[in-house]
mmCIF file of C-alpha atoms and ligand atoms in Angstrom:
data_model
loop_
_atom_site.group_PDB
_atom_site.id
_atom_site.type_symbol
_atom_site.label_atom_id
_atom_site.label_comp_id
_atom_site.label_asym_id
_atom_site.label_seq_id
_atom_site.Cartn_x
_atom_site.Cartn_y
_atom_site.Cartn_z
ATOM 1 C CA MET A 14 -327.428 30.292 28.152
ATOM 2 C CA LYS A 15 -328.221 26.575 27.951
ATOM 3 C CA ARG A 16 -330.855 26.253 25.249
ATOM 4 C CA ILE A 17 -331.288 28.103 22.002
ATOM 5 C CA GLY A 18 -333.858 27.994 19.208
ATOM 6 C CA VAL A 19 -333.482 28.509 15.486
ATOM 7 C CA LEU A 20 -336.117 29.449 12.902
ATOM 8 C CA THR A 21 -336.356 30.575 9.285
ATOM 9 C CA SER A 22 -338.882 33.246 8.390
ATOM 10 C CA GLY A 23 -340.217 35.277 5.456
ATOM 11 C CA GLY A 24 -339.022 34.523 1.922
ATOM 12 C CA ASP A 25 -336.767 31.485 1.691
ATOM 13 C CA SER A 26 -333.340 31.549 0.080
ATOM 14 C CA PRO A 27 -330.743 28.944 -0.903
ATOM 15 C CA GLY A 28 -328.220 28.532 1.896
ATOM 16 C CA MET A 29 -330.724 28.766 4.741
ATOM 17 C CA ASN A 30 -330.133 25.058 5.403
ATOM 18 C CA ALA A 31 -326.383 25.610 5.602
ATOM 19 C CA ALA A 32 -327.061 28.383 8.137
ATOM 20 C CA ILE A 33 -329.348 26.122 10.219
ATOM 21 C CA ARG A 34 -326.656 23.454 10.169
ATOM 22 C CA ALA A 35 -324.046 25.947 11.356
ATOM 23 C CA VAL A 36 -326.269 27.161 14.206
ATOM 24 C CA VAL A 37 -326.990 23.611 15.363
ATOM 25 C CA ARG A 38 -323.435 22.299 15.095
ATOM 26 C CA LYS A 39 -321.825 25.395 16.626
ATOM 27 C CA SER A 40 -324.274 25.229 19.534
ATOM 28 C CA MET A 41 -323.525 21.567 20.099
ATOM 29 C CA PHE A 42 -319.817 22.266 19.910
ATOM 30 C CA HIS A 43 -320.410 24.584 22.882
ATOM 31 C CA GLU A 44 -322.639 22.007 24.591
ATOM 32 C CA LEU A 45 -325.840 23.983 24.176
ATOM 33 C CA GLU A 46 -329.150 22.280 23.474
ATOM 34 C CA VAL A 47 -330.785 23.411 20.232
ATOM 35 C CA PHE A 48 -334.438 23.467 19.253
ATOM 36 C CA GLY A 49 -335.794 23.831 15.737
ATOM 37 C CA ILE A 50 -338.886 26.001 15.391
ATOM 38 C CA TYR A 51 -340.921 24.967 12.364
ATOM 39 C CA HIS A 52 -342.689 27.446 10.019
ATOM 40 C CA GLY A 53 -341.267 30.662 11.348
ATOM 41 C CA TYR A 54 -343.023 32.872 13.859
ATOM 42 C CA GLN A 55 -346.345 31.152 13.122
ATOM 43 C CA GLY A 56 -344.841 27.862 14.275
ATOM 44 C CA LEU A 57 -343.368 29.564 17.303
ATOM 45 C CA MET A 58 -346.817 30.796 18.375
ATOM 46 C CA ASN A 59 -348.266 27.326 17.659
ATOM 47 C CA ASN A 60 -345.553 25.711 19.794
ATOM 48 C CA ASN A 61 -344.178 23.775 16.825
ATOM 49 C CA ILE A 62 -340.804 23.277 18.498
ATOM 50 C CA LYS A 63 -338.612 20.157 18.458
ATOM 51 C CA GLU A 64 -335.172 19.396 19.783
ATOM 52 C CA LEU A 65 -332.504 18.915 17.120
ATOM 53 C CA ASP A 66 -329.392 16.791 17.264
ATOM 54 C CA LEU A 67 -326.230 16.570 15.188
ATOM 55 C CA GLY A 68 -327.855 14.123 12.786
ATOM 56 C CA SER A 69 -330.931 16.250 12.159
ATOM 57 C CA VAL A 70 -328.843 18.679 10.152
ATOM 58 C CA GLY A 71 -326.836 16.002 8.329
ATOM 59 C CA ASP A 72 -326.929 15.991 4.537
ATOM 60 C CA ILE A 73 -328.565 19.417 4.192
ATOM 61 C CA ILE A 74 -325.643 21.762 3.511
ATOM 62 C CA HIS A 75 -326.139 21.384 -0.251
ATOM 63 C CA ARG A 76 -329.932 21.558 -0.297
ATOM 64 C CA GLY A 77 -331.996 24.624 -1.253
ATOM 65 C CA GLY A 78 -335.052 25.736 0.720
ATOM 66 C CA THR A 79 -335.231 25.286 4.482
ATOM 67 C CA ILE A 80 -335.812 22.062 6.413
ATOM 68 C CA LEU A 81 -337.558 24.112 9.109
ATOM 69 C CA GLY A 82 -340.067 25.547 6.658
ATOM 70 C CA THR A 83 -340.909 29.226 6.591
ATOM 71 C CA ALA A 84 -344.027 31.350 6.896
ATOM 72 C CA ARG A 85 -345.391 34.846 7.153
ATOM 73 C CA SER A 86 -347.576 35.702 10.114
ATOM 74 C CA GLU A 87 -349.709 38.770 10.687
ATOM 75 C CA GLU A 88 -350.609 37.566 14.179
ATOM 76 C CA PHE A 89 -346.981 37.709 15.255
ATOM 77 C CA LYS A 90 -346.898 41.419 14.507
ATOM 78 C CA THR A 91 -349.250 41.971 17.461
ATOM 79 C CA ASP A 92 -348.197 42.229 21.100
ATOM 80 C CA GLU A 93 -350.376 39.220 22.020
ATOM 81 C CA GLY A 94 -348.756 37.108 19.296
ATOM 82 C CA GLN A 95 -345.275 38.012 20.493
ATOM 83 C CA LEU A 96 -346.177 37.255 24.127
ATOM 84 C CA LYS A 97 -347.510 33.851 23.069
ATOM 85 C CA ALA A 98 -344.193 33.200 21.317
ATOM 86 C CA VAL A 99 -342.189 34.262 24.389
ATOM 87 C CA GLU A 100 -344.282 32.008 26.614
ATOM 88 C CA ASN A 101 -343.671 28.978 24.372
ATOM 89 C CA LEU A 102 -339.940 29.643 24.354
ATOM 90 C CA LYS A 103 -339.866 30.008 28.147
ATOM 91 C CA GLN A 104 -341.824 26.786 28.525
ATOM 92 C CA HIS A 105 -339.050 24.994 26.625
ATOM 93 C CA GLY A 106 -336.371 26.774 28.656
ATOM 94 C CA ILE A 107 -335.115 28.531 25.519
ATOM 95 C CA ASP A 108 -333.604 31.939 26.156
ATOM 96 C CA GLY A 109 -331.735 32.581 22.933
ATOM 97 C CA LEU A 110 -333.050 32.573 19.367
ATOM 98 C CA VAL A 111 -331.436 32.734 15.933
ATOM 99 C CA VAL A 112 -333.757 34.133 13.265
ATOM 100 C CA ILE A 113 -332.718 33.515 9.666
ATOM 101 C CA GLY A 114 -334.634 35.758 7.271
ATOM 102 C CA GLY A 115 -335.056 39.233 5.841
ATOM 103 C CA ASP A 116 -335.718 42.662 7.314
ATOM 104 C CA GLY A 117 -339.317 41.845 8.328
ATOM 105 C CA SER A 118 -338.080 38.835 10.278
ATOM 106 C CA PHE A 119 -335.444 41.016 11.938
ATOM 107 C CA ARG A 120 -338.140 43.407 13.188
ATOM 108 C CA GLY A 121 -339.782 40.403 14.830
ATOM 109 C CA ALA A 122 -336.431 39.384 16.373
ATOM 110 C CA GLU A 123 -336.017 42.855 17.801
ATOM 111 C CA LYS A 124 -339.477 42.719 19.393
ATOM 112 C CA LEU A 125 -338.623 39.364 21.005
ATOM 113 C CA SER A 126 -335.363 40.792 22.354
ATOM 114 C CA GLN A 127 -337.324 43.628 23.941
ATOM 115 C CA LYS A 128 -339.561 41.020 25.571
ATOM 116 C CA GLY A 129 -336.717 39.093 27.199
ATOM 117 C CA ILE A 130 -335.612 36.578 24.535
ATOM 118 C CA ALA A 131 -332.109 37.244 23.241
ATOM 119 C CA ALA A 132 -332.577 37.111 19.470
ATOM 120 C CA ILE A 133 -329.968 37.474 16.720
ATOM 121 C CA GLY A 134 -330.800 37.943 13.021
ATOM 122 C CA VAL A 135 -328.961 36.168 10.200
ATOM 123 C CA PRO A 136 -329.598 37.766 6.776
ATOM 124 C CA GLY A 137 -331.130 35.244 4.377
ATOM 125 C CA THR A 138 -332.715 36.633 1.223
ATOM 126 C CA ILE A 139 -331.923 36.474 -2.483
ATOM 127 C CA ASP A 140 -332.533 40.222 -2.825
ATOM 128 C CA ASN A 141 -329.345 41.339 -1.025
ATOM 129 C CA ASP A 142 -331.427 44.224 0.324
ATOM 130 C CA ILE A 143 -330.307 44.282 3.966
ATOM 131 C CA PRO A 144 -328.152 47.149 5.225
ATOM 132 C CA CYS A 145 -324.945 46.538 7.229
ATOM 133 C CA THR A 146 -323.907 43.453 5.293
ATOM 134 C CA ASP A 147 -322.216 43.331 1.898
ATOM 135 C CA TYR A 148 -324.038 40.110 1.011
ATOM 136 C CA THR A 149 -327.042 38.125 2.186
ATOM 137 C CA ILE A 150 -327.316 34.328 2.136
ATOM 138 C CA GLY A 151 -328.862 33.202 -1.161
ATOM 139 C CA PHE A 152 -327.931 36.178 -3.292
ATOM 140 C CA ASP A 153 -324.964 34.480 -4.974
ATOM 141 C CA THR A 154 -326.984 31.348 -5.782
ATOM 142 C CA ALA A 155 -329.875 33.360 -7.222
ATOM 143 C CA LEU A 156 -327.401 35.369 -9.262
ATOM 144 C CA ASN A 157 -325.927 32.201 -10.737
ATOM 145 C CA THR A 158 -329.414 30.865 -11.498
ATOM 146 C CA VAL A 159 -330.246 34.084 -13.349
ATOM 147 C CA ILE A 160 -326.990 33.972 -15.285
ATOM 148 C CA GLU A 161 -327.547 30.383 -16.357
ATOM 149 C CA ALA A 162 -331.035 31.324 -17.579
ATOM 150 C CA ILE A 163 -329.851 34.410 -19.448
ATOM 151 C CA ASP A 164 -327.023 32.435 -21.103
ATOM 152 C CA LYS A 165 -329.632 30.048 -22.476
ATOM 153 C CA ILE A 166 -331.882 32.869 -23.616
ATOM 154 C CA ARG A 167 -328.877 34.488 -25.272
ATOM 155 C CA ASP A 168 -328.355 31.386 -27.459
ATOM 156 C CA THR A 169 -331.860 31.581 -28.853
ATOM 157 C CA ALA A 170 -331.722 35.404 -29.033
ATOM 158 C CA THR A 171 -328.651 35.144 -31.289
ATOM 159 C CA SER A 172 -330.185 32.475 -33.487
ATOM 160 C CA HIS A 173 -333.382 34.412 -34.056
ATOM 161 C CA GLU A 174 -331.872 37.898 -33.942
ATOM 162 C CA ARG A 175 -334.331 38.998 -31.349
ATOM 163 C CA THR A 176 -334.625 41.406 -28.482
ATOM 164 C CA PHE A 177 -335.187 39.799 -25.124
ATOM 165 C CA VAL A 178 -336.409 41.471 -21.966
ATOM 166 C CA ILE A 179 -335.724 39.428 -18.828
ATOM 167 C CA GLU A 180 -337.402 40.304 -15.561
ATOM 168 C CA VAL A 181 -335.584 39.253 -12.404
ATOM 169 C CA MET A 182 -336.639 39.471 -8.757
ATOM 170 C CA GLY A 183 -335.980 42.558 -6.639
ATOM 171 C CA ARG A 184 -338.906 44.725 -5.568
ATOM 172 C CA ASP A 185 -336.882 47.439 -3.859
ATOM 173 C CA ALA A 186 -333.309 46.422 -4.551
ATOM 174 C CA GLY A 187 -331.720 46.160 -7.989
ATOM 175 C CA ASP A 188 -328.700 44.074 -6.951
ATOM 176 C CA LEU A 189 -329.823 40.879 -8.675
ATOM 177 C CA ALA A 190 -330.613 42.711 -11.940
ATOM 178 C CA LEU A 191 -327.444 44.768 -11.747
ATOM 179 C CA TYR A 192 -324.966 41.990 -11.056
ATOM 180 C CA SER A 193 -326.599 39.540 -13.472
ATOM 181 C CA GLY A 194 -326.788 42.229 -16.150
ATOM 182 C CA LEU A 195 -323.107 43.022 -15.744
ATOM 183 C CA ALA A 196 -322.104 39.354 -15.632
ATOM 184 C CA ASP A 197 -324.160 38.618 -18.734
ATOM 185 C CA GLY A 198 -323.213 41.656 -20.785
ATOM 186 C CA ALA A 199 -326.786 42.933 -21.005
ATOM 187 C CA GLU A 200 -327.251 45.970 -23.248
ATOM 188 C CA THR A 201 -329.448 47.679 -20.695
ATOM 189 C CA ILE A 202 -330.150 47.142 -16.988
ATOM 190 C CA LEU A 203 -333.142 48.722 -15.289
ATOM 191 C CA ILE A 204 -333.204 48.889 -11.489
ATOM 192 C CA PRO A 205 -335.605 50.550 -9.044
ATOM 193 C CA GLU A 206 -332.870 52.815 -7.675
ATOM 194 C CA VAL A 207 -332.285 54.594 -11.012
ATOM 195 C CA GLU A 208 -335.049 56.216 -13.025
ATOM 196 C CA TYR A 209 -335.048 55.028 -16.605
ATOM 197 C CA SER A 210 -335.827 56.786 -19.839
ATOM 198 C CA ILE A 211 -337.392 54.612 -22.521
ATOM 199 C CA ASP A 212 -335.766 56.837 -25.150
ATOM 200 C CA ASP A 213 -332.364 55.977 -23.718
ATOM 201 C CA VAL A 214 -333.244 52.254 -23.787
ATOM 202 C CA VAL A 215 -334.345 52.534 -27.423
ATOM 203 C CA ASN A 216 -331.275 54.586 -28.436
ATOM 204 C CA ARG A 217 -328.966 51.972 -26.972
ATOM 205 C CA LEU A 218 -330.849 49.246 -28.825
ATOM 206 C CA GLN A 219 -330.664 51.113 -32.114
ATOM 207 C CA ARG A 220 -326.953 51.899 -31.702
ATOM 208 C CA GLY A 221 -326.336 48.186 -31.219
ATOM 209 C CA PHE A 222 -328.286 47.178 -34.301
ATOM 210 C CA GLU A 223 -326.518 49.847 -36.395
ATOM 211 C CA ARG A 224 -323.158 48.304 -35.603
ATOM 212 C CA GLY A 225 -324.425 44.878 -36.594
ATOM 213 C CA LYS A 226 -325.572 43.351 -33.308
ATOM 214 C CA LYS A 227 -327.895 40.465 -33.907
ATOM 215 C CA HIS A 228 -329.709 40.456 -30.612
ATOM 216 C CA SER A 229 -330.259 42.408 -27.458
ATOM 217 C CA ILE A 230 -330.668 41.482 -23.816
ATOM 218 C CA ILE A 231 -332.374 43.883 -21.434
ATOM 219 C CA VAL A 232 -332.461 42.932 -17.750
ATOM 220 C CA VAL A 233 -335.246 44.527 -15.699
ATOM 221 C CA ALA A 234 -335.712 44.304 -11.925
ATOM 222 C CA GLU A 235 -339.355 43.599 -11.050
ATOM 223 C CA GLY A 236 -339.359 46.768 -8.909
ATOM 224 C CA SER A 237 -338.230 48.967 -11.777
ATOM 225 C CA SER A 238 -341.273 48.779 -13.986
ATOM 226 C CA GLY A 239 -341.608 45.120 -14.797
ATOM 227 C CA GLY A 240 -340.540 43.314 -17.951
ATOM 228 C CA LEU A 241 -343.914 43.296 -19.708
ATOM 229 C CA LYS A 242 -344.257 47.063 -19.571
ATOM 230 C CA ILE A 243 -340.736 47.610 -20.893
ATOM 231 C CA GLY A 244 -341.363 45.102 -23.702
ATOM 232 C CA GLU A 245 -344.535 46.946 -24.707
ATOM 233 C CA GLU A 246 -342.838 50.334 -24.592
ATOM 234 C CA ILE A 247 -339.980 49.156 -26.809
ATOM 235 C CA THR A 248 -342.396 47.664 -29.358
ATOM 236 C CA GLU A 249 -344.453 50.866 -29.353
ATOM 237 C CA LYS A 250 -341.391 53.029 -29.999
ATOM 238 C CA THR A 251 -339.531 50.828 -32.483
ATOM 239 C CA GLY A 252 -341.943 48.312 -33.957
ATOM 240 C CA LEU A 253 -339.452 45.638 -32.805
ATOM 241 C CA GLU A 254 -340.959 42.452 -31.477
ATOM 242 C CA CYS A 255 -339.720 41.808 -27.929
ATOM 243 C CA ARG A 256 -339.744 38.490 -26.135
ATOM 244 C CA VAL A 257 -340.347 38.927 -22.427
ATOM 245 C CA THR A 258 -339.272 36.289 -19.897
ATOM 246 C CA VAL A 259 -340.217 36.590 -16.233
ATOM 247 C CA LEU A 260 -337.838 34.283 -14.350
ATOM 248 C CA GLY A 261 -339.988 34.151 -11.195
ATOM 249 C CA HIS A 262 -339.556 31.650 -8.375
ATOM 250 C CA ILE A 263 -336.885 29.600 -10.110
ATOM 251 C CA GLN A 264 -334.571 32.260 -8.624
ATOM 252 C CA ARG A 265 -335.431 31.198 -5.063
ATOM 253 C CA GLY A 266 -334.489 27.549 -5.382
ATOM 254 C CA GLY A 267 -331.551 25.316 -6.117
ATOM 255 C CA SER A 268 -328.462 24.016 -4.422
ATOM 256 C CA PRO A 269 -326.538 26.885 -2.792
ATOM 257 C CA THR A 270 -323.255 27.929 -4.372
ATOM 258 C CA ALA A 271 -319.962 27.482 -2.511
ATOM 259 C CA ALA A 272 -319.975 31.209 -1.683
ATOM 260 C CA ASP A 273 -323.423 30.959 -0.077
ATOM 261 C CA ARG A 274 -322.541 27.801 1.874
ATOM 262 C CA VAL A 275 -319.410 29.452 3.268
ATOM 263 C CA LEU A 276 -321.263 32.681 4.081
ATOM 264 C CA ALA A 277 -324.120 30.778 5.760
ATOM 265 C CA SER A 278 -321.676 28.693 7.813
ATOM 266 C CA ARG A 279 -319.794 31.783 8.988
ATOM 267 C CA LEU A 280 -322.866 33.886 9.777
ATOM 268 C CA GLY A 281 -324.782 31.054 11.490
ATOM 269 C CA SER A 282 -321.796 30.258 13.727
ATOM 270 C CA PHE A 283 -321.209 33.917 14.519
ATOM 271 C CA ALA A 284 -324.838 34.322 15.624
ATOM 272 C CA VAL A 285 -324.325 31.562 18.219
ATOM 273 C CA GLU A 286 -321.081 33.189 19.399
ATOM 274 C CA LEU A 287 -322.948 36.456 19.959
ATOM 275 C CA LEU A 288 -325.617 34.685 22.020
ATOM 276 C CA LEU A 289 -322.885 33.100 24.112
ATOM 277 C CA GLN A 290 -321.417 36.556 24.684
ATOM 278 C CA GLY A 291 -324.792 37.731 26.004
ATOM 279 C CA GLU A 292 -325.701 39.846 22.972
ATOM 280 C CA LYS A 293 -329.288 40.390 21.791
ATOM 281 C CA GLY A 294 -331.250 42.378 19.219
ATOM 282 C CA LYS A 295 -328.355 42.337 16.751
ATOM 283 C CA MET A 296 -327.958 41.183 13.181
ATOM 284 C CA VAL A 297 -324.834 39.534 11.840
ATOM 285 C CA GLY A 298 -323.287 40.501 8.537
ATOM 286 C CA ILE A 299 -320.162 40.467 6.452
ATOM 287 C CA GLN A 300 -318.257 43.617 5.534
ATOM 288 C CA ASN A 301 -314.944 43.499 3.644
ATOM 289 C CA ASN A 302 -314.868 39.751 4.377
ATOM 290 C CA SER A 303 -315.021 40.322 8.155
ATOM 291 C CA LEU A 304 -317.896 39.315 10.398
ATOM 292 C CA VAL A 305 -319.743 42.246 11.951
ATOM 293 C CA ALA A 306 -322.668 42.636 14.341
ATOM 294 C CA THR A 307 -325.017 45.638 14.216
ATOM 295 C CA PRO A 308 -328.010 46.453 16.435
ATOM 296 C CA ILE A 309 -331.122 45.605 14.384
ATOM 297 C CA SER A 310 -332.679 48.988 15.170
ATOM 298 C CA GLU A 311 -329.605 50.744 13.810
ATOM 299 C CA ALA A 312 -329.441 48.552 10.703
ATOM 300 C CA LEU A 313 -333.101 48.903 9.804
ATOM 301 C CA ALA A 314 -333.009 52.663 10.257
ATOM 302 C CA GLN A 315 -330.642 52.656 7.276
ATOM 303 C CA LYS A 316 -331.359 51.987 3.656
ATOM 304 C CA HIS A 317 -329.629 49.378 1.562
ATOM 305 C CA PHE A 318 -327.765 51.111 -1.250
ATOM 306 C CA VAL A 319 -327.063 49.414 -4.519
ATOM 307 C CA ASP A 320 -323.482 49.992 -5.683
ATOM 308 C CA LEU A 321 -323.927 52.662 -8.327
ATOM 309 C CA SER A 322 -320.329 52.317 -9.494
ATOM 310 C CA ILE A 323 -321.317 48.843 -10.767
ATOM 311 C CA TYR A 324 -324.277 50.399 -12.581
ATOM 312 C CA LYS A 325 -321.971 52.938 -14.205
ATOM 313 C CA LEU A 326 -319.487 50.225 -15.159
ATOM 314 C CA ALA A 327 -322.182 48.031 -16.718
ATOM 315 C CA LYS A 328 -323.324 51.013 -18.796
ATOM 316 C CA GLU A 329 -319.789 51.804 -19.931
ATOM 317 C CA LEU A 330 -319.053 48.223 -20.931
ATOM 318 C CA SER A 331 -322.282 47.813 -22.895
ATOM 319 C CA ILE A 332 -321.852 51.033 -24.879
HETATM 320 P P1 ADP B 9 -338.701 38.924 5.272
HETATM 321 O O1 ADP B 9 -338.199 38.516 6.607
HETATM 322 O O2 ADP B 9 -338.235 38.025 4.180
HETATM 323 O O3 ADP B 9 -338.466 40.410 5.021
HETATM 324 P P2 ADP B 9 -341.506 39.523 5.875
HETATM 325 O O4 ADP B 9 -341.337 40.997 5.723
HETATM 326 O O5 ADP B 9 -342.722 38.896 5.315
HETATM 327 O O6 ADP B 9 -340.289 38.706 5.257
HETATM 328 O O7 ADP B 9 -341.434 39.196 7.446
HETATM 329 C C1 ADP B 9 -341.536 37.882 7.918
HETATM 330 C C2 ADP B 9 -342.365 37.854 9.183
HETATM 331 O O8 ADP B 9 -341.716 38.630 10.207
HETATM 332 C C3 ADP B 9 -343.735 38.482 9.064
HETATM 333 O O9 ADP B 9 -344.696 37.612 8.512
HETATM 334 C C4 ADP B 9 -344.059 38.778 10.533
HETATM 335 O O10 ADP B 9 -344.522 37.638 11.204
HETATM 336 C C5 ADP B 9 -342.697 39.171 11.084
HETATM 337 N N1 ADP B 9 -342.613 40.650 11.108
HETATM 338 C C6 ADP B 9 -342.476 41.497 10.066
HETATM 339 N N2 ADP B 9 -342.492 42.784 10.470
HETATM 340 C C7 ADP B 9 -342.665 42.760 11.802
HETATM 341 C C8 ADP B 9 -342.788 43.765 12.831
HETATM 342 N N3 ADP B 9 -342.733 45.072 12.539
HETATM 343 N N4 ADP B 9 -342.971 43.346 14.115
HETATM 344 C C9 ADP B 9 -343.015 42.046 14.423
HETATM 345 N N5 ADP B 9 -342.919 41.057 13.503
HETATM 346 C C10 ADP B 9 -342.747 41.391 12.227
#
């Protein structure tokens, strides 16, 4: 292997730049040539490919977003789209590819591997919803963004003695809601993996008020039922006025935390090592603080499971 490419695809996450930097620098350390592919698979089909050097990834380790840009592409899901992508890579003499993204992007990487391009997936998403890795790049930063926001909301909630419902991202995975709810001492956490009962939510609220609590924080994952609906249901049942905050895309941005920069550096470098060992169609991950590689097909046949012991703990501590 002499030349490799790197792209970011799907939803962006803080730390993707640190991962790009690791891929580029590790490749250069091993005297490989590296090409940046701009705007994900769409850019790959459009031949938007440029050689990178050591300097092109300077001063980005601390920046959110992705210098390569990202995109979603329906065309790439077709055989013709994938063949176009393979042809462009071959034209540049690129036979290895690092794909930084989520599970959709990994499916694309697997297809490319089947068509003769060795591709390795690096998990980058704030949702932490990828199997075979304890953490994904961007999750820790998003978590800290959520916590900072909830801390601020808590100040005003205490002053006004109000009930706040905060909706955080996570369509299928409740990790962000769960960990932020635990870290912020939320009274109630609603995640897509656990069915909720509005009566239970209301009982917990009322128990809190009876023992003199001045405010309440309820964290809801967008995939659970959404913050607005929960706010309405609480008002209907109790007559309490609820303030609903949807945190939205603020959770995707910002300078990556130290944990995300370290994770991105380790995973990006490991992806290059795997390419050098002749591996393809695998995703890299971290399990018990060790780097692991899993075939993408095997990983995506599994489901990501939220840690229900954390859910139980959060419930016990917010009794
Ligand atoms: P994420 O990678 O964050 O999960 P998406 O699910 O939108 O984001 O996937 C990103 C891109 O990966 C898609 O726009 C598409 O180009 C490509 N992709 C997704 N699923 C497949 C698939 N089954 N086959 C080939 N490419 C795919």
